[in-house]
Amino acid sequence: MLPEIGEAGQERLQKTRVLIVGVGGLGSPIALYLTAAGVGCLGLVDDDMVSMSNLQRQVLYTEAEVGAPKVECARRRLSTLNSMTRIETYPTRLTAENAESIIDNYDLVVDGCDNAATRYLIDEVCARQGKPYVYGSIAAFEGQVSVFNYRGGPRYSDLYPRPEVIPPAQPGGVIGSIPGVIGSIQATEAIKIIVGCGEVLSGKLYLVDLLSLRHNIIEI
């Protein structure tokens, strides 16, 4: 019914293969909304197990699944949401050894991970393969979204130049609703890229603070 999408856009969604790296707080809403939108194939990369402490933000999972592999629980849940979307699972971390071959199978990559090292890896492989990279990041009550390597646009490393040594990820608290907000925006950016509508966040960084409800878009 949306003129920006229409039947042709729905067909493009059905023919598209999207890789989600990380099916935790961000990956949960990304996967749910892309599956519901009718994306033809979703690849899920994650080596983690469902944990009780994660359930406040990882809405794909239930208490009954604690201790089970996330990608398998996600596959079962998403298949009940839309049986027409094919779900491919990779119960592993994205590494320098497997990133090239995994990403090669998909049309675009959506970032649901929680560490800079993986983001630089996604950035490098997407740049080599000429594929868009939908980025999202969260902390406490704040989040940010951008799209990299889209039609010659900036890369993640243009926004955050790669240091000689990448510091390890520091664990921190996050309000459960912020990955819902950021992940939903990432899913929307992916849909816009696929169907070719709207203004994609290429060359721009969207910032939101849910404590103050302040939003901002800055040029990269």
GROMACS .gro file of C-alpha atoms in nm:
model
  220
    1MET     CA    1   0.000   0.000   0.000
    2LEU     CA    2   0.298   0.236   0.045
    3PRO     CA    3   0.370   0.406  -0.289
    4GLU     CA    4   0.740   0.428  -0.201
    5ILE     CA    5   0.754   0.047  -0.189
    6GLY     CA    6   0.469  -0.102  -0.387
    7GLU     CA    7   0.468  -0.445  -0.546
    8ALA     CA    8   0.805  -0.390  -0.715
    9GLY     CA    9   0.966  -0.301  -0.383
   10GLN     CA   10   0.816  -0.605  -0.215
   11GLU     CA   11   0.958  -0.822  -0.491
   12ARG     CA   12   1.301  -0.666  -0.438
   13LEU     CA   13   1.278  -0.745  -0.067
   14GLN     CA   14   1.189  -1.105  -0.148
   15LYS     CA   15   1.495  -1.141  -0.373
   16THR     CA   16   1.743  -0.984  -0.130
   17ARG     CA   17   1.986  -1.161   0.102
   18VAL     CA   18   2.079  -0.973   0.421
   19LEU     CA   19   2.348  -1.070   0.672
   20ILE     CA   20   2.304  -0.969   1.038
   21VAL     CA   21   2.624  -0.984   1.242
   22GLY     CA   22   2.518  -1.036   1.604
   23VAL     CA   23   2.166  -1.134   1.710
   24GLY     CA   24   2.162  -0.975   2.055
   25GLY     CA   25   2.009  -0.644   2.158
   26LEU     CA   26   2.039  -0.475   1.818
   27GLY     CA   27   2.012  -0.793   1.614
   28SER     CA   28   1.680  -0.889   1.772
   29PRO     CA   29   1.469  -0.600   1.634
   30ILE     CA   30   1.669  -0.593   1.310
   31ALA     CA   31   1.594  -0.961   1.246
   32LEU     CA   32   1.229  -0.937   1.351
   33TYR     CA   33   1.147  -0.639   1.131
   34LEU     CA   34   1.339  -0.758   0.825
   35THR     CA   35   1.173  -1.098   0.850
   36ALA     CA   36   0.832  -0.938   0.889
   37ALA     CA   37   0.905  -0.710   0.591
   38GLY     CA   38   0.954  -1.013   0.367
   39VAL     CA   39   1.330  -1.018   0.308
   40GLY     CA   40   1.400  -1.336   0.114
   41CYS     CA   41   1.697  -1.461   0.312
   42LEU     CA   42   1.854  -1.363   0.643
   43GLY     CA   43   2.196  -1.481   0.754
   44LEU     CA   44   2.260  -1.475   1.130
   45VAL     CA   45   2.615  -1.471   1.268
   46ASP     CA   46   2.661  -1.519   1.644
   47ASP     CA   47   2.852  -1.767   1.859
   48ASP     CA   48   2.684  -1.676   2.189
   49MET     CA   49   2.425  -1.854   2.403
   50VAL     CA   50   2.103  -1.705   2.541
   51SER     CA   51   2.163  -1.556   2.886
   52MET     CA   52   1.910  -1.456   3.151
   53SER     CA   53   2.075  -1.117   3.203
   54ASN     CA   54   2.033  -1.032   2.834
   55LEU     CA   55   1.659  -1.084   2.810
   56GLN     CA   56   1.574  -0.724   2.903
   57ARG     CA   57   1.700  -0.618   2.559
   58GLN     CA   58   1.729  -0.934   2.348
   59VAL     CA   59   1.360  -0.973   2.272
   60LEU     CA   60   1.400  -1.265   2.031
   61TYR     CA   61   1.448  -1.503   2.323
   62THR     CA   62   1.268  -1.643   2.627
   63GLU     CA   63   1.366  -1.776   2.969
   64ALA     CA   64   1.307  -2.129   2.842
   65GLU     CA   65   1.591  -2.082   2.591
   66VAL     CA   66   1.861  -1.976   2.838
   67GLY     CA   67   2.181  -2.168   2.760
   68ALA     CA   68   2.080  -2.248   2.401
   69PRO     CA   69   2.262  -2.111   2.091
   70LYS     CA   70   2.120  -1.773   1.992
   71VAL     CA   71   2.124  -1.837   1.618
   72GLU     CA   72   1.916  -2.154   1.652
   73CYS     CA   73   1.664  -1.992   1.886
   74ALA     CA   74   1.644  -1.694   1.651
   75ARG     CA   75   1.592  -1.920   1.350
   76ARG     CA   76   1.299  -2.097   1.517
   77ARG     CA   77   1.136  -1.770   1.626
   78LEU     CA   78   1.178  -1.596   1.292
   79SER     CA   79   1.049  -1.898   1.099
   80THR     CA   80   0.723  -1.879   1.295
   81LEU     CA   81   0.696  -1.509   1.206
   82ASN     CA   82   0.742  -1.556   0.831
   83SER     CA   83   0.790  -1.902   0.688
   84MET     CA   84   0.876  -1.752   0.347
   85THR     CA   85   1.201  -1.598   0.475
   86ARG     CA   86   1.491  -1.842   0.458
   87ILE     CA   87   1.711  -1.828   0.769
   88GLU     CA   88   2.078  -1.927   0.741
   89THR     CA   89   2.275  -1.959   1.065
   90TYR     CA   90   2.645  -1.926   1.146
   91PRO     CA   91   2.715  -2.026   1.510
   92THR     CA   92   3.054  -1.856   1.506
   93ARG     CA   93   3.218  -1.518   1.546
   94LEU     CA   94   3.289  -1.320   1.231
   95THR     CA   95   3.666  -1.347   1.190
   96ALA     CA   96   3.935  -1.253   0.941
   97GLU     CA   97   3.931  -1.619   0.831
   98ASN     CA   98   3.557  -1.649   0.756
   99ALA     CA   99   3.431  -1.293   0.692
  100GLU     CA  100   3.512  -1.283   0.322
  101SER     CA  101   3.333  -1.608   0.239
  102ILE     CA  102   3.029  -1.540   0.459
  103ILE     CA  103   2.968  -1.180   0.347
  104ASP     CA  104   3.018  -1.281  -0.018
  105ASN     CA  105   2.683  -1.467  -0.002
  106TYR     CA  106   2.479  -1.156   0.085
  107ASP     CA  107   2.373  -0.826  -0.072
  108LEU     CA  108   2.422  -0.607   0.236
  109VAL     CA  109   2.534  -0.635   0.597
  110VAL     CA  110   2.357  -0.501   0.906
  111ASP     CA  111   2.566  -0.456   1.220
  112GLY     CA  112   2.426  -0.597   1.543
  113CYS     CA  113   2.763  -0.649   1.708
  114ASP     CA  114   2.907  -0.483   2.018
  115ASN     CA  115   3.277  -0.432   1.947
  116ALA     CA  116   3.495  -0.213   1.726
  117ALA     CA  117   3.717  -0.495   1.598
  118THR     CA  118   3.423  -0.667   1.429
  119ARG     CA  119   3.302  -0.336   1.286
  120TYR     CA  120   3.639  -0.266   1.125
  121LEU     CA  121   3.634  -0.618   0.981
  122ILE     CA  122   3.284  -0.570   0.836
  123ASP     CA  123   3.392  -0.232   0.700
  124GLU     CA  124   3.698  -0.374   0.525
  125VAL     CA  125   3.521  -0.671   0.367
  126CYS     CA  126   3.217  -0.468   0.256
  127ALA     CA  127   3.449  -0.212   0.096
  128ARG     CA  128   3.635  -0.485  -0.095
  129GLN     CA  129   3.313  -0.652  -0.207
  130GLY     CA  130   3.124  -0.328  -0.279
  131LYS     CA  131   2.838  -0.396  -0.038
  132PRO     CA  132   2.648  -0.152   0.187
  133TYR     CA  133   2.707  -0.171   0.562
  134VAL     CA  134   2.427  -0.055   0.795
  135TYR     CA  135   2.592   0.046   1.122
  136GLY     CA  136   2.439   0.083   1.468
  137SER     CA  137   2.582   0.130   1.815
  138ILE     CA  138   2.433   0.172   2.162
  139ALA     CA  139   2.545   0.266   2.514
  140ALA     CA  140   2.333   0.341   2.823
  141PHE     CA  141   2.048   0.562   2.689
  142GLU     CA  142   2.221   0.666   2.364
  143GLY     CA  143   2.255   0.526   2.015
  144GLN     CA  144   2.378   0.605   1.666
  145VAL     CA  145   2.312   0.483   1.312
  146SER     CA  146   2.479   0.533   0.975
  147VAL     CA  147   2.517   0.361   0.638
  148PHE     CA  148   2.867   0.302   0.504
  149ASN     CA  149   3.006   0.207   0.164
  150TYR     CA  150   2.680   0.303  -0.010
  151ARG     CA  151   2.723   0.423  -0.368
  152GLY     CA  152   3.074   0.547  -0.302
  153GLY     CA  153   2.987   0.703   0.033
  154PRO     CA  154   3.208   0.712   0.345
  155ARG     CA  155   3.326   0.406   0.534
  156TYR     CA  156   3.320   0.330   0.906
  157SER     CA  157   3.694   0.394   0.914
  158ASP     CA  158   3.633   0.742   0.773
  159LEU     CA  159   3.414   0.822   1.074
  160TYR     CA  160   3.633   0.639   1.325
  161PRO     CA  161   3.990   0.602   1.191
  162ARG     CA  162   4.132   0.264   1.285
  163PRO     CA  163   4.382   0.285   1.572
  164GLU     CA  164   4.702   0.082   1.572
  165VAL     CA  165   4.566  -0.120   1.864
  166ILE     CA  166   4.190  -0.169   1.900
  167PRO     CA  167   4.098  -0.162   2.270
  168PRO     CA  168   3.881  -0.450   2.394
  169ALA     CA  169   3.509  -0.386   2.433
  170GLN     CA  170   3.416  -0.257   2.777
  171PRO     CA  171   3.094  -0.403   2.923
  172GLY     CA  172   2.835  -0.147   3.026
  173GLY     CA  173   2.468  -0.118   3.105
  174VAL     CA  174   2.205  -0.027   2.848
  175ILE     CA  175   1.834   0.050   2.883
  176GLY     CA  176   1.644  -0.226   2.703
  177SER     CA  177   1.448   0.009   2.477
  178ILE     CA  178   1.750   0.179   2.313
  179PRO     CA  179   1.847  -0.125   2.100
  180GLY     CA  180   1.481  -0.147   2.002
  181VAL     CA  181   1.493   0.211   1.874
  182ILE     CA  182   1.832   0.184   1.703
  183GLY     CA  183   1.772  -0.165   1.563
  184SER     CA  184   1.438  -0.054   1.415
  185ILE     CA  185   1.609   0.239   1.243
  186GLN     CA  186   1.878   0.006   1.107
  187ALA     CA  187   1.609  -0.227   0.969
  188THR     CA  188   1.439   0.074   0.806
  189GLU     CA  189   1.766   0.187   0.646
  190ALA     CA  190   1.816  -0.165   0.509
  191ILE     CA  191   1.464  -0.164   0.363
  192LYS     CA  192   1.522   0.179   0.205
  193ILE     CA  193   1.845   0.055   0.045
  194ILE     CA  194   1.674  -0.256  -0.090
  195VAL     CA  195   1.364  -0.089  -0.236
  196GLY     CA  196   1.539   0.236  -0.335
  197CYS     CA  197   1.327   0.489  -0.148
  198GLY     CA  198   1.390   0.785   0.081
  199GLU     CA  199   1.717   0.942   0.194
  200VAL     CA  200   1.965   0.681   0.310
  201LEU     CA  201   2.194   0.776   0.604
  202SER     CA  202   2.504   0.763   0.385
  203GLY     CA  203   2.749   1.038   0.476
  204LYS     CA  204   2.543   1.114   0.785
  205LEU     CA  205   2.543   0.999   1.146
  206TYR     CA  206   2.211   0.986   1.332
  207LEU     CA  207   2.239   1.035   1.709
  208VAL     CA  208   1.971   0.994   1.976
  209ASP     CA  209   1.966   1.033   2.355
  210LEU     CA  210   1.654   0.878   2.508
  211LEU     CA  211   1.709   1.049   2.843
  212SER     CA  212   1.654   1.391   2.688
  213LEU     CA  213   1.480   1.276   2.366
  214ARG     CA  214   1.732   1.481   2.172
  215HIS     CA  215   1.800   1.373   1.815
  216ASN     CA  216   2.064   1.501   1.578
  217ILE     CA  217   2.206   1.422   1.235
  218ILE     CA  218   2.561   1.527   1.157
  219GLU     CA  219   2.751   1.519   0.829
  220ILE     CA  220   3.043   1.276   0.809
   0.00000   0.00000   0.00000
